[in-house]
Coordinates of C-alpha atoms in Angstrom, one line a residue:
R1 CA -10.2 25.0 5.4
Y2 CA -7.7 22.5 4.0
T3 CA -6.8 20.9 7.1
D4 CA -10.1 20.0 8.5
T5 CA -10.7 16.0 7.7
H6 CA -8.8 13.0 8.7
H7 CA -6.2 11.3 6.1
T8 CA -6.3 7.6 6.3
N9 CA -3.2 6.2 5.3
H10 CA -4.0 3.1 2.9
D11 CA -1.8 1.2 0.6
T12 CA -3.7 -0.3 -2.3
R13 CA -0.5 -3.0 -2.6
H14 CA -1.3 -4.6 0.5
I15 CA -4.6 -6.3 0.3
P16 CA -6.0 -8.3 3.2
I17 CA -6.1 -11.8 3.4
Q18 CA -6.6 -14.6 5.8
N19 CA -3.8 -16.9 6.3
N20 CA -6.1 -19.8 6.1
M21 CA -7.5 -19.3 3.0
T22 CA -4.5 -21.1 0.9
P23 CA -4.9 -24.9 0.6
F24 CA -1.8 -26.7 0.3
S25 CA -0.7 -30.1 -1.0
R26 CA -1.3 -33.3 1.0
Q27 CA 1.9 -35.4 0.7
T28 CA 2.3 -38.7 2.7
T29 CA 5.9 -39.2 2.5
G30 CA 8.4 -38.9 5.1
Q31 CA 10.6 -36.5 3.1
P32 CA 10.6 -33.1 2.8
P33 CA 9.2 -31.9 -0.4
S34 CA 11.5 -31.4 -3.5
N35 CA 12.3 -28.3 -5.0
T36 CA 12.8 -29.8 -8.6
D37 CA 11.5 -28.0 -11.7
Q38 CA 10.2 -25.1 -9.5
S39 CA 9.4 -21.9 -11.2
S40 CA 8.3 -20.0 -7.9
S41 CA 8.2 -20.8 -4.2
I42 CA 4.6 -22.1 -4.9
S43 CA 5.8 -26.0 -5.3
A44 CA 3.5 -27.1 -2.6
A45 CA 0.2 -25.2 -3.9
N46 CA 1.0 -26.3 -7.6
R47 CA 0.1 -29.8 -6.8
E48 CA -3.1 -28.8 -5.7
D49 CA -6.0 -31.0 -7.4
N50 CA -7.0 -28.4 -10.1
D51 CA -8.2 -25.9 -7.7
R52 CA -10.4 -28.6 -6.1
N53 CA -13.4 -27.4 -7.9
G54 CA -12.8 -24.1 -7.4
E55 CA -12.3 -24.3 -3.7
T56 CA -9.9 -21.7 -3.2
T57 CA -11.5 -19.5 -5.4
Q58 CA -14.7 -19.6 -3.3
K59 CA -12.5 -19.3 -0.2
L60 CA -11.0 -16.1 -1.4
L61 CA -14.7 -14.8 -2.1
Q62 CA -15.3 -14.9 1.4
N63 CA -12.9 -12.0 1.6
A64 CA -14.7 -9.1 0.7
H65 CA -12.0 -6.6 1.1
L66 CA -10.1 -9.0 -1.1
V67 CA -12.5 -8.9 -3.6
H68 CA -13.0 -5.6 -3.9
A69 CA -9.1 -5.1 -3.9
I70 CA -9.1 -7.2 -6.8
L71 CA -11.8 -5.1 -8.9
L72 CA -9.8 -2.0 -8.1
T73 CA -6.8 -3.4 -10.1
D74 CA -6.6 -2.7 -13.9
R75 CA -7.4 -6.1 -15.5
L76 CA -3.8 -6.0 -17.3
D77 CA -2.5 -5.5 -14.3
L78 CA -3.9 -8.6 -12.3
K79 CA -0.7 -10.6 -13.2
N80 CA 1.6 -8.1 -10.8
L81 CA -1.0 -8.5 -8.1
R82 CA 0.6 -9.4 -4.7
I83 CA -0.7 -9.4 -1.1
L84 CA 2.2 -7.8 0.4
D85 CA 5.5 -5.7 -1.1
E86 CA 8.2 -8.3 -0.3
S87 CA 10.8 -6.7 -1.9
S88 CA 12.1 -5.0 1.5
I89 CA 12.4 -8.5 3.4
A90 CA 13.6 -10.2 0.3
L91 CA 16.6 -7.6 -0.1
H92 CA 17.8 -8.9 2.9
T93 CA 17.4 -12.6 2.4
T94 CA 18.9 -12.8 -0.9
N95 CA 22.5 -13.3 0.4
V96 CA 23.2 -14.9 3.6
D97 CA 26.8 -13.2 4.2
E98 CA 25.0 -9.7 3.4
F99 CA 22.5 -10.6 5.9
M100 CA 24.7 -11.3 8.5
R101 CA 26.9 -8.4 8.0
R102 CA 24.6 -5.6 6.8
Y103 CA 21.4 -6.1 8.2
W104 CA 22.4 -7.5 11.9
K105 CA 24.6 -5.0 12.3
E106 CA 21.8 -2.6 11.8
L107 CA 19.5 -4.5 14.0
R108 CA 21.8 -4.5 16.5
S109 CA 22.5 -0.7 16.5
P110 CA 20.3 2.0 17.8
A111 CA 17.5 2.9 15.7
T112 CA 17.9 6.7 14.4
Q113 CA 15.8 9.3 13.1
D114 CA 17.7 9.3 9.7
E115 CA 18.3 5.9 8.7
P116 CA 15.8 3.3 8.2
I117 CA 15.9 -0.2 8.5
W118 CA 14.6 -1.1 5.4
R119 CA 16.6 0.6 2.5
G120 CA 14.4 2.9 0.2
T121 CA 11.7 3.7 2.4
A122 CA 10.6 6.9 1.5
N123 CA 7.3 7.6 3.1
E124 CA 8.2 9.4 6.7
M125 CA 5.4 7.2 8.5
E126 CA 6.8 4.3 7.4
R127 CA 10.1 5.3 8.4
L128 CA 9.2 5.9 12.0
S129 CA 7.1 2.9 12.0
S130 CA 10.0 0.9 11.2
G131 CA 12.2 2.1 13.6
A132 CA 9.6 1.5 16.7
C133 CA 9.2 -2.0 15.1
R134 CA 13.1 -2.5 14.9
N135 CA 13.5 -1.1 18.3
M136 CA 11.0 -3.5 19.9
K137 CA 12.7 -6.6 18.0
R138 CA 16.1 -5.7 18.9
A139 CA 15.2 -5.2 22.5
F140 CA 13.6 -9.0 22.4
F141 CA 16.8 -10.4 20.6
E142 CA 19.1 -8.8 23.0
Y143 CA 17.0 -10.1 25.8
A144 CA 17.0 -13.5 24.3
M145 CA 21.2 -13.5 24.1
R146 CA 21.7 -12.0 27.6
A147 CA 19.4 -14.8 29.0
V148 CA 21.8 -17.3 27.7
E149 CA 25.1 -15.4 28.0
E150 CA 24.6 -14.0 31.6
D151 CA 21.9 -16.6 32.8
C152 CA 21.9 -20.2 31.0
N153 CA 18.3 -19.1 30.2
F154 CA 17.6 -20.9 26.6
T155 CA 13.8 -20.2 27.2
P156 CA 13.7 -16.7 25.2
Y157 CA 15.9 -18.6 22.6
C158 CA 13.7 -21.5 22.0
S159 CA 10.2 -19.1 22.0
M160 CA 12.2 -17.7 18.9
V161 CA 12.9 -21.3 17.4
H162 CA 9.5 -22.5 18.1
A163 CA 7.8 -19.5 16.3
L164 CA 10.2 -20.5 13.1
F165 CA 8.8 -23.8 13.4
T166 CA 5.4 -22.9 13.7
G167 CA 5.4 -20.6 10.8
I168 CA 6.8 -23.0 8.7
K169 CA 4.1 -25.8 9.6
Q170 CA 1.3 -23.7 9.9
H171 CA 2.0 -21.4 6.2
L172 CA 4.1 -23.4 4.2
V173 CA 3.2 -27.4 4.9
P174 CA 0.1 -27.3 7.3
H175 CA -1.2 -30.9 5.7
R176 CA 2.5 -32.5 5.7
T177 CA 2.0 -34.2 9.7
D178 CA 4.8 -36.3 8.9
L179 CA 7.0 -33.2 8.5
H180 CA 5.6 -31.7 11.5
D181 CA 6.4 -35.0 13.5
V182 CA 9.8 -35.7 12.3
W183 CA 11.8 -32.8 11.0
L184 CA 9.9 -30.0 12.9
N185 CA 9.3 -31.5 16.1
D186 CA 8.6 -29.0 19.1
D187 CA 10.1 -31.6 21.6
S188 CA 13.9 -30.9 20.0
V189 CA 13.6 -27.3 20.7
M190 CA 12.7 -27.9 24.7
D191 CA 16.0 -30.2 24.5
I192 CA 18.4 -27.1 24.1
E193 CA 20.6 -27.2 27.0
S194 CA 23.8 -25.7 26.0
V195 CA 25.3 -23.3 23.4
D196 CA 26.7 -25.9 21.1
G197 CA 22.9 -27.1 20.8
M198 CA 21.6 -24.1 19.8
L199 CA 21.9 -24.5 15.8
V200 CA 21.0 -27.9 16.0
P201 CA 17.2 -27.5 15.7
L202 CA 17.5 -24.9 12.8
I203 CA 19.1 -27.6 10.6
P204 CA 16.4 -29.5 9.8
A205 CA 13.9 -26.6 9.6
A206 CA 16.3 -25.1 6.9
D207 CA 16.3 -28.2 5.1
V208 CA 12.7 -28.3 4.7
L209 CA 12.6 -24.4 3.9
S210 CA 15.3 -24.9 1.3
R211 CA 13.1 -27.6 -0.6
L212 CA 10.0 -25.5 -0.6
E213 CA 11.6 -22.1 -1.7
A214 CA 12.3 -20.9 -5.6
P215 CA 15.7 -21.8 -6.9
C216 CA 16.6 -18.0 -6.8
R217 CA 15.7 -17.9 -3.0
T218 CA 17.0 -21.1 -1.9
C219 CA 20.9 -20.4 -2.5
S220 CA 21.1 -18.3 0.5
T221 CA 19.5 -20.9 3.2
M222 CA 21.7 -23.6 1.1
A223 CA 24.6 -21.4 1.7
W224 CA 23.6 -21.1 5.3
L225 CA 23.2 -25.0 5.6
E226 CA 26.7 -25.4 4.2
M227 CA 28.6 -23.2 6.8
V228 CA 26.7 -24.9 9.2
R229 CA 27.1 -28.7 8.6
S230 CA 31.1 -27.9 7.6
A231 CA 31.7 -25.5 10.7
D232 CA 34.4 -26.1 12.6
G233 CA 33.2 -24.1 15.6
S234 CA 34.3 -21.0 14.1
V235 CA 31.6 -20.0 11.9
S236 CA 30.5 -16.7 14.2
D237 CA 33.9 -15.4 14.0
K238 CA 33.6 -14.8 10.4
Y239 CA 30.9 -12.1 11.0
G240 CA 32.7 -10.9 14.4
M241 CA 29.9 -12.8 16.2
S242 CA 29.6 -14.5 19.6
V243 CA 27.8 -18.0 18.6
V244 CA 24.9 -17.0 20.6
E245 CA 24.5 -13.9 18.5
Y246 CA 25.1 -16.1 15.3
A247 CA 22.4 -18.4 16.6
V248 CA 20.2 -15.6 17.3
A249 CA 21.1 -14.0 14.2
S250 CA 20.3 -17.5 12.3
V251 CA 17.2 -17.6 13.6
V252 CA 16.0 -14.0 12.3
F253 CA 17.1 -15.0 9.0
L254 CA 15.3 -18.0 8.4
L255 CA 12.2 -16.2 10.2
L256 CA 12.4 -14.0 7.5
K257 CA 12.6 -16.6 4.4
T258 CA 10.0 -18.0 5.9
D259 CA 8.0 -15.0 5.5
V260 CA 8.9 -14.6 2.3
C261 CA 8.2 -17.8 1.1
S262 CA 4.8 -17.9 2.5
M263 CA 4.1 -14.7 0.8
D264 CA 5.5 -16.2 -2.5
I265 CA 2.8 -18.9 -2.3
I266 CA 0.2 -16.6 -1.2
N267 CA 0.7 -14.3 -3.9
V268 CA 1.1 -16.9 -6.7
V269 CA -2.5 -18.3 -5.5
L270 CA -3.8 -14.9 -5.9
R271 CA -2.6 -14.5 -9.4
N272 CA -4.1 -17.6 -10.3
N273 CA -7.4 -17.2 -8.9
A274 CA -7.8 -13.3 -9.6
P275 CA -8.9 -13.5 -12.9
T276 CA -11.9 -15.5 -12.0
I277 CA -12.8 -13.2 -9.3
Y278 CA -12.3 -10.4 -11.1
S279 CA -14.8 -11.4 -13.7
M280 CA -17.3 -12.5 -11.0
G281 CA -16.7 -10.0 -8.7
N282 CA -19.1 -7.2 -9.9
E283 CA -22.0 -9.8 -9.4
Y284 CA -20.7 -10.9 -5.7
E285 CA -20.5 -7.0 -5.0
R286 CA -24.1 -6.6 -5.9
E287 CA -25.4 -9.6 -4.1
R288 CA -23.6 -8.3 -1.1
F289 CA -24.7 -4.8 -1.1
Q290 CA -28.3 -6.2 -1.7
K291 CA -28.0 -8.5 1.3
M292 CA -27.1 -5.6 3.7
Y293 CA -29.3 -2.7 2.2
G294 CA -32.3 -4.4 0.5
N295 CA -33.2 -5.2 -3.0
F296 CA -32.3 -2.3 -5.4
D297 CA -35.9 -1.7 -5.8
S298 CA -36.2 -0.6 -2.6
C299 CA -33.0 -0.5 -1.0
L300 CA -32.4 1.7 2.1
T301 CA -29.4 4.0 1.1
P302 CA -30.3 7.3 2.3
N303 CA -26.4 8.7 2.3
T304 CA -26.1 7.5 -1.5
K305 CA -29.7 9.2 -1.8
D306 CA -28.7 12.6 -0.3
W307 CA -25.4 12.3 -2.5
L308 CA -27.3 12.1 -5.4
D309 CA -29.3 14.6 -4.3
R310 CA -26.9 17.3 -4.2
I311 CA -25.6 16.2 -7.7
W312 CA -29.1 17.3 -8.8
Q313 CA -29.2 20.4 -7.1
Q314 CA -25.2 21.3 -8.1
C315 CA -26.3 20.3 -11.7
D316 CA -29.6 22.9 -11.7
K317 CA -27.3 25.9 -10.2
D318 CA -24.7 25.2 -13.4
G319 CA -27.6 26.5 -15.8
G320 CA -30.4 24.2 -15.5
C321 CA -28.6 21.2 -17.1
I322 CA -30.0 18.5 -15.5
P323 CA -29.0 15.1 -16.7
S324 CA -31.4 13.3 -18.9
N325 CA -30.2 10.4 -20.0
I326 CA -27.7 7.5 -18.9
L327 CA -24.6 9.2 -20.3
D328 CA -25.2 12.3 -18.9
I329 CA -26.1 10.7 -15.2
Q330 CA -22.8 8.7 -15.7
T331 CA -20.7 12.0 -16.6
A332 CA -22.6 13.9 -13.5
I333 CA -21.9 11.6 -10.8
R334 CA -18.0 11.1 -12.1
S335 CA -17.7 14.9 -12.3
T336 CA -19.6 16.5 -9.9
G337 CA -20.3 13.8 -7.8
F338 CA -17.3 12.2 -7.0
V339 CA -15.0 15.0 -7.3
D340 CA -16.8 18.1 -6.2
E341 CA -18.9 16.3 -3.6
L342 CA -16.6 13.8 -2.3
L343 CA -13.0 14.6 -3.1
F344 CA -12.6 18.5 -3.0
S345 CA -15.9 18.7 -0.5
K346 CA -15.0 21.6 2.1
S347 CA -17.9 20.6 4.3
R348 CA -18.6 17.3 6.2
F349 CA -20.4 14.5 4.4
S350 CA -21.7 11.2 5.0
M351 CA -19.9 8.6 2.8
P352 CA -22.6 6.9 0.3
E353 CA -23.5 3.4 1.1
V354 CA -22.1 2.2 -2.5
F355 CA -18.6 3.4 -1.3
D356 CA -18.2 1.7 2.0
F357 CA -15.4 -0.2 0.8
D358 CA -13.6 2.7 -0.8
T359 CA -13.9 5.2 2.1
A360 CA -10.0 4.3 3.3
Q361 CA -8.8 5.3 -0.1
I362 CA -11.3 8.1 -0.7
N363 CA -9.6 9.6 2.5
Q364 CA -6.2 9.2 1.2
I365 CA -7.0 10.9 -2.3
R366 CA -8.5 13.6 -0.2
G367 CA -5.4 14.1 2.0
I368 CA -3.0 14.0 -1.0
C369 CA -5.3 16.6 -2.9
R370 CA -4.8 18.9 0.2
A371 CA -1.5 18.3 0.6
A372 CA -0.6 18.9 -2.8
V373 CA -2.2 22.1 -3.0
V374 CA -1.1 23.3 0.0
G375 CA 2.3 21.9 -0.3
S376 CA 2.9 22.9 -3.8
V377 CA 2.1 26.8 -2.9
L378 CA 4.5 26.2 0.2
A379 CA 7.3 24.6 -2.4
L380 CA 6.8 27.9 -4.7
H381 CA 7.6 30.4 -1.6
C382 CA 10.3 27.8 -0.7
I383 CA 12.1 28.6 -4.4
N384 CA 11.4 32.2 -4.3
V385 CA 13.3 32.5 -0.9
T386 CA 16.2 30.2 -1.8
S387 CA 16.1 31.6 -5.4
V388 CA 16.6 28.0 -6.8
S389 CA 15.1 27.3 -10.1
I390 CA 11.8 25.4 -10.4
S391 CA 13.7 23.0 -12.6
R392 CA 15.2 21.8 -9.3
F393 CA 11.8 19.4 -8.9
N394 CA 11.4 18.3 -12.3
E395 CA 13.4 15.4 -12.1
F396 CA 11.2 12.3 -12.2
P397 CA 11.6 10.0 -10.3
L398 CA 12.5 12.4 -7.5
D399 CA 15.7 11.7 -5.9
D400 CA 15.6 9.9 -2.4
D401 CA 16.7 13.3 -0.6
L402 CA 14.0 15.1 -2.2
R403 CA 11.3 12.6 -1.9
R404 CA 12.1 12.4 1.9
Y405 CA 11.4 16.2 2.6
R406 CA 8.6 16.1 0.3
D407 CA 7.3 13.3 2.4
R408 CA 7.8 15.4 5.8
I409 CA 5.6 18.2 4.6
S410 CA 2.9 16.0 3.3
C411 CA 2.7 14.3 7.1
S412 CA 3.0 17.9 8.5
L413 CA 0.2 19.1 6.5
L414 CA -2.1 16.1 7.3
E415 CA -1.1 15.7 10.8
N416 CA -4.2 15.5 13.1
S417 CA -2.8 18.3 15.8
K418 CA -5.8 20.1 17.8
D419 CA -3.4 23.1 18.4
P420 CA -3.4 25.3 15.4
K421 CA 0.3 26.9 16.8
E422 CA 2.3 23.4 17.1
F423 CA 0.7 22.6 13.5
E424 CA 1.9 25.5 12.0
K425 CA 5.4 25.2 13.9
N426 CA 5.5 21.6 12.5
V427 CA 4.6 22.6 8.8
A428 CA 7.2 25.6 9.2
L429 CA 10.0 23.1 10.3
S430 CA 9.2 20.8 7.2
I431 CA 9.6 23.6 4.8
I432 CA 12.7 25.3 6.3
G433 CA 14.1 21.8 6.1
L434 CA 13.5 21.4 2.3
A435 CA 14.9 25.2 2.2
K436 CA 18.0 24.0 4.0
F437 CA 18.3 21.1 1.6
L438 CA 18.2 23.3 -1.5
K439 CA 20.1 26.1 0.3
S440 CA 22.4 25.0 2.9
S441 CA 23.3 29.2 3.5
L442 CA 19.7 29.8 4.6
S443 CA 19.7 33.0 6.9
K444 CA 17.9 33.5 9.8
E445 CA 16.0 36.3 8.2
H446 CA 14.7 33.8 5.2
E447 CA 13.6 31.6 7.9
K448 CA 11.5 33.9 9.6
S449 CA 10.1 34.8 6.0
L450 CA 9.2 31.2 5.4
E451 CA 7.5 31.1 8.7
R452 CA 5.3 34.1 8.2
M453 CA 4.6 32.5 4.7
V454 CA 3.7 29.0 6.3
V455 CA 0.7 30.8 8.7
Y456 CA -0.5 32.8 5.8
T457 CA -0.9 29.9 3.6
V458 CA -2.3 26.9 6.2
R459 CA -4.8 29.5 7.5
G460 CA -6.1 29.5 3.9
E461 CA -5.1 33.6 3.1
D462 CA -2.9 32.9 0.1
R463 CA -4.7 33.6 -3.1
V464 CA -2.6 30.8 -5.0
L465 CA -4.4 28.2 -3.2
D466 CA -7.5 28.9 -4.8
V467 CA -6.0 28.8 -8.2
L468 CA -4.1 25.2 -7.7
D469 CA -7.0 24.0 -6.1
K470 CA -9.1 25.0 -9.4
R471 CA -6.4 23.4 -11.7
L472 CA -6.2 20.0 -9.4
R473 CA -9.9 19.9 -9.5
I474 CA -10.2 20.0 -13.1
L475 CA -7.2 17.4 -13.7
F476 CA -9.5 14.8 -11.5
K477 CA -12.3 15.5 -13.6
Q478 CA -10.5 14.8 -16.5
A479 CA -9.1 11.8 -15.0
C480 CA -13.0 10.8 -13.6
R481 CA -14.9 11.1 -17.0
V482 CA -12.8 8.3 -18.5
S483 CA -14.7 5.2 -19.1
A484 CA -13.5 1.8 -18.0
N485 CA -12.6 1.0 -21.7
N486 CA -9.7 3.4 -22.5
T487 CA -7.3 6.0 -20.5
V488 CA -8.0 9.0 -22.8
F489 CA -9.0 12.1 -21.0
A490 CA -8.8 15.8 -21.9
G491 CA -10.2 18.6 -20.7
N492 CA -10.1 22.4 -19.9
C493 CA -6.6 22.8 -18.8
G494 CA -5.3 23.1 -22.4
Q495 CA -3.8 19.9 -22.0
S496 CA -4.7 16.4 -23.0
I497 CA -3.4 12.8 -22.2
T498 CA -3.8 10.5 -25.3
G499 CA -4.1 7.0 -24.2
V500 CA -4.7 3.6 -25.9
T501 CA -7.6 1.3 -25.9
R502 CA -6.4 -1.8 -23.7
T503 CA -5.4 -5.0 -25.3
E504 CA -4.6 -8.3 -24.0
K505 CA -1.0 -7.9 -25.3
G506 CA -0.1 -4.9 -23.6
I507 CA -0.1 -1.2 -23.6
N508 CA 1.7 0.8 -26.3
G509 CA 4.7 -1.7 -26.4
S510 CA 7.4 -0.6 -23.9
F511 CA 4.5 0.1 -20.8
S512 CA 4.1 -2.7 -18.5
S513 CA 0.9 -1.9 -17.6
Q514 CA -2.5 0.5 -17.8
K515 CA -1.0 2.4 -14.9
D516 CA 2.4 2.8 -16.0
Y517 CA 1.2 4.4 -18.9
W518 CA -1.4 6.6 -17.2
C519 CA 1.0 7.8 -14.3
Q520 CA 3.7 8.6 -16.7
Q521 CA 1.6 10.9 -18.4
T522 CA -0.6 12.5 -15.4
I523 CA 2.8 13.3 -14.2
K524 CA 3.7 15.5 -16.8
L525 CA 0.4 16.8 -16.8
A526 CA 0.5 17.4 -12.9
S527 CA 4.0 19.2 -13.2
Q528 CA 2.5 21.5 -15.9
Q529 CA 0.2 22.8 -13.6
G530 CA 2.4 23.6 -11.1
F531 CA 2.4 20.4 -8.9
N532 CA 6.2 19.2 -9.8
L533 CA 6.8 18.2 -6.2
F534 CA 3.7 16.2 -5.6
A535 CA 2.8 15.1 -9.4
D536 CA 4.0 11.6 -8.6
E537 CA 1.5 11.3 -5.7
I538 CA -1.2 13.1 -8.2
A539 CA -0.8 10.8 -10.6
N540 CA -1.4 7.5 -8.6
A541 CA -4.3 9.3 -6.7
S542 CA -6.1 10.2 -10.0
F543 CA -5.7 6.6 -11.0
M544 CA -7.5 5.2 -7.8
A545 CA -10.2 7.7 -8.3
K546 CA -10.8 6.6 -11.8
R547 CA -10.8 3.0 -10.7
I548 CA -12.9 3.4 -7.8
L549 CA -15.5 5.1 -10.3
D550 CA -15.2 2.4 -12.9
V551 CA -15.9 -0.3 -10.5
A552 CA -18.9 1.8 -8.5
W553 CA -20.5 2.2 -12.0
N554 CA -20.0 -1.4 -13.1
N555 CA -21.4 -2.6 -9.8
F556 CA -24.3 0.2 -9.4
G557 CA -24.9 1.9 -12.7
D558 CA -27.9 0.8 -14.4
Y559 CA -29.3 -1.2 -11.2
L560 CA -29.2 1.6 -8.6
F561 CA -27.6 5.3 -9.6
V562 CA -29.8 5.5 -12.6
K563 CA -32.9 4.7 -10.7
L564 CA -32.0 6.6 -7.5
F565 CA -31.4 9.6 -9.7
V566 CA -34.6 9.7 -11.6
T567 CA -36.4 9.3 -8.2
V568 CA -34.4 12.3 -7.1
S569 CA -35.2 14.0 -10.1
K570 CA -39.1 13.6 -10.0
D571 CA -39.1 14.6 -6.3
R572 CA -37.0 17.8 -7.3
E573 CA -39.4 18.6 -10.1
W574 CA -42.7 17.7 -7.7
I575 CA -41.0 20.3 -5.5
D576 CA -40.3 22.8 -8.0

């Protein structure tokens, strides 16, 4: 009963955006743009004519998913909003020597099951995906090198350089046609006919890139340029590479730097426009909703109406306390409707139309809750078998090794396996892996005991499941009852989280964002309720649940929810 729903892996930090949304400056001189007085990689975008009467904002508004993602971001966190998390890439592009020695060595070595290419990646699916991606890239780069070394075929290498030129022209200087023709001319790529000429077309590309990057990023590009321009032919020997290997590595280095610079530009444009989009986003989503489903007075939303009908029935079963005012209706929707009927529902349901853009997040939260309940029960069995103190799980943040085993347990529990035996086997392997990490001398008898406990638990026969399920449900009800004006929530667990009213100056002194404060306090509460190993995931999931409800109520509260609920109540009273 805990594994009957698909889990959608969705990271709200990765906001979808169209690459053609970002207008850049139109310079007409024949020189590359200067990086004088830059504070970020947005030098070209900063010279745009005051957003050209809101053209950028209007283009961003064309992406409905982006608008919704901005609304889901707390207003005080808009300054930290970004399209993609470029930190993993930037890690390898801040120092050219480190890139050549460390990253290139990793790229050339076979991917292993235990060594992710991106340092610090904890999520198991991300780890496997990174390994597969690395193998594909490695195969292509190997092919490009072999083509030159064995057959004097420069075509694959030229394709890499052409991709670099295209990336710079399309994403960094799309309107600088003078640079396209002089500094980034594709004909220069086709002129490569010898190993000695492989680095020649990279020099003007790196020169342009160095003038567009922020000072903190351009230093490594300039270091590469200085090495190549002053080299006496032995620059590749410094890293133990052949000339061909160094040329291919240099293209990879500049491609990554181009990606980071492009993300910097997009992220700054997004952050500059996010407050405006945030202020008009609710009205935009109401208009979009009515275009899809009709006017609020007569819209066709059968799933939403059915959902509200289930809320009414549940309120009637709970003692006949039918909501009779707007505050009671909002409370019922947030608690009974969202938590009981969506997040913790054990039966199949059709997603209400009002949550069209939240389906992935809701599925993710459901998956986190299922994994947290079952995984916490299995972790307790693991502790009992290994005789390790539960305080071992009280560290925050979790150390990388413990987090990795936790992620493996989550992935095995959320695996969409059609074979129950195979599913139970995979979960048992993940739990035994954790047990061996906690106690290296785990006996075969203890392994067999854990395997039996896994079967007993995942089949829903462990009574502790109901206890933890109820605790987590109450915790989410506390979180989802929060209004959009503060972070206070308290409830029946005997615990409370005392928040603060949001201000423009910040959150309670040392906290940089509303989410940081929320998560720190929620982690404490989740740990006290027996979810030590999954406390950080629960904290993030509860904050997202709160934001989804805040946005939904701001969008549809008085316009749709109240009207439909009154209609449902009248229909029910007439039937009774």
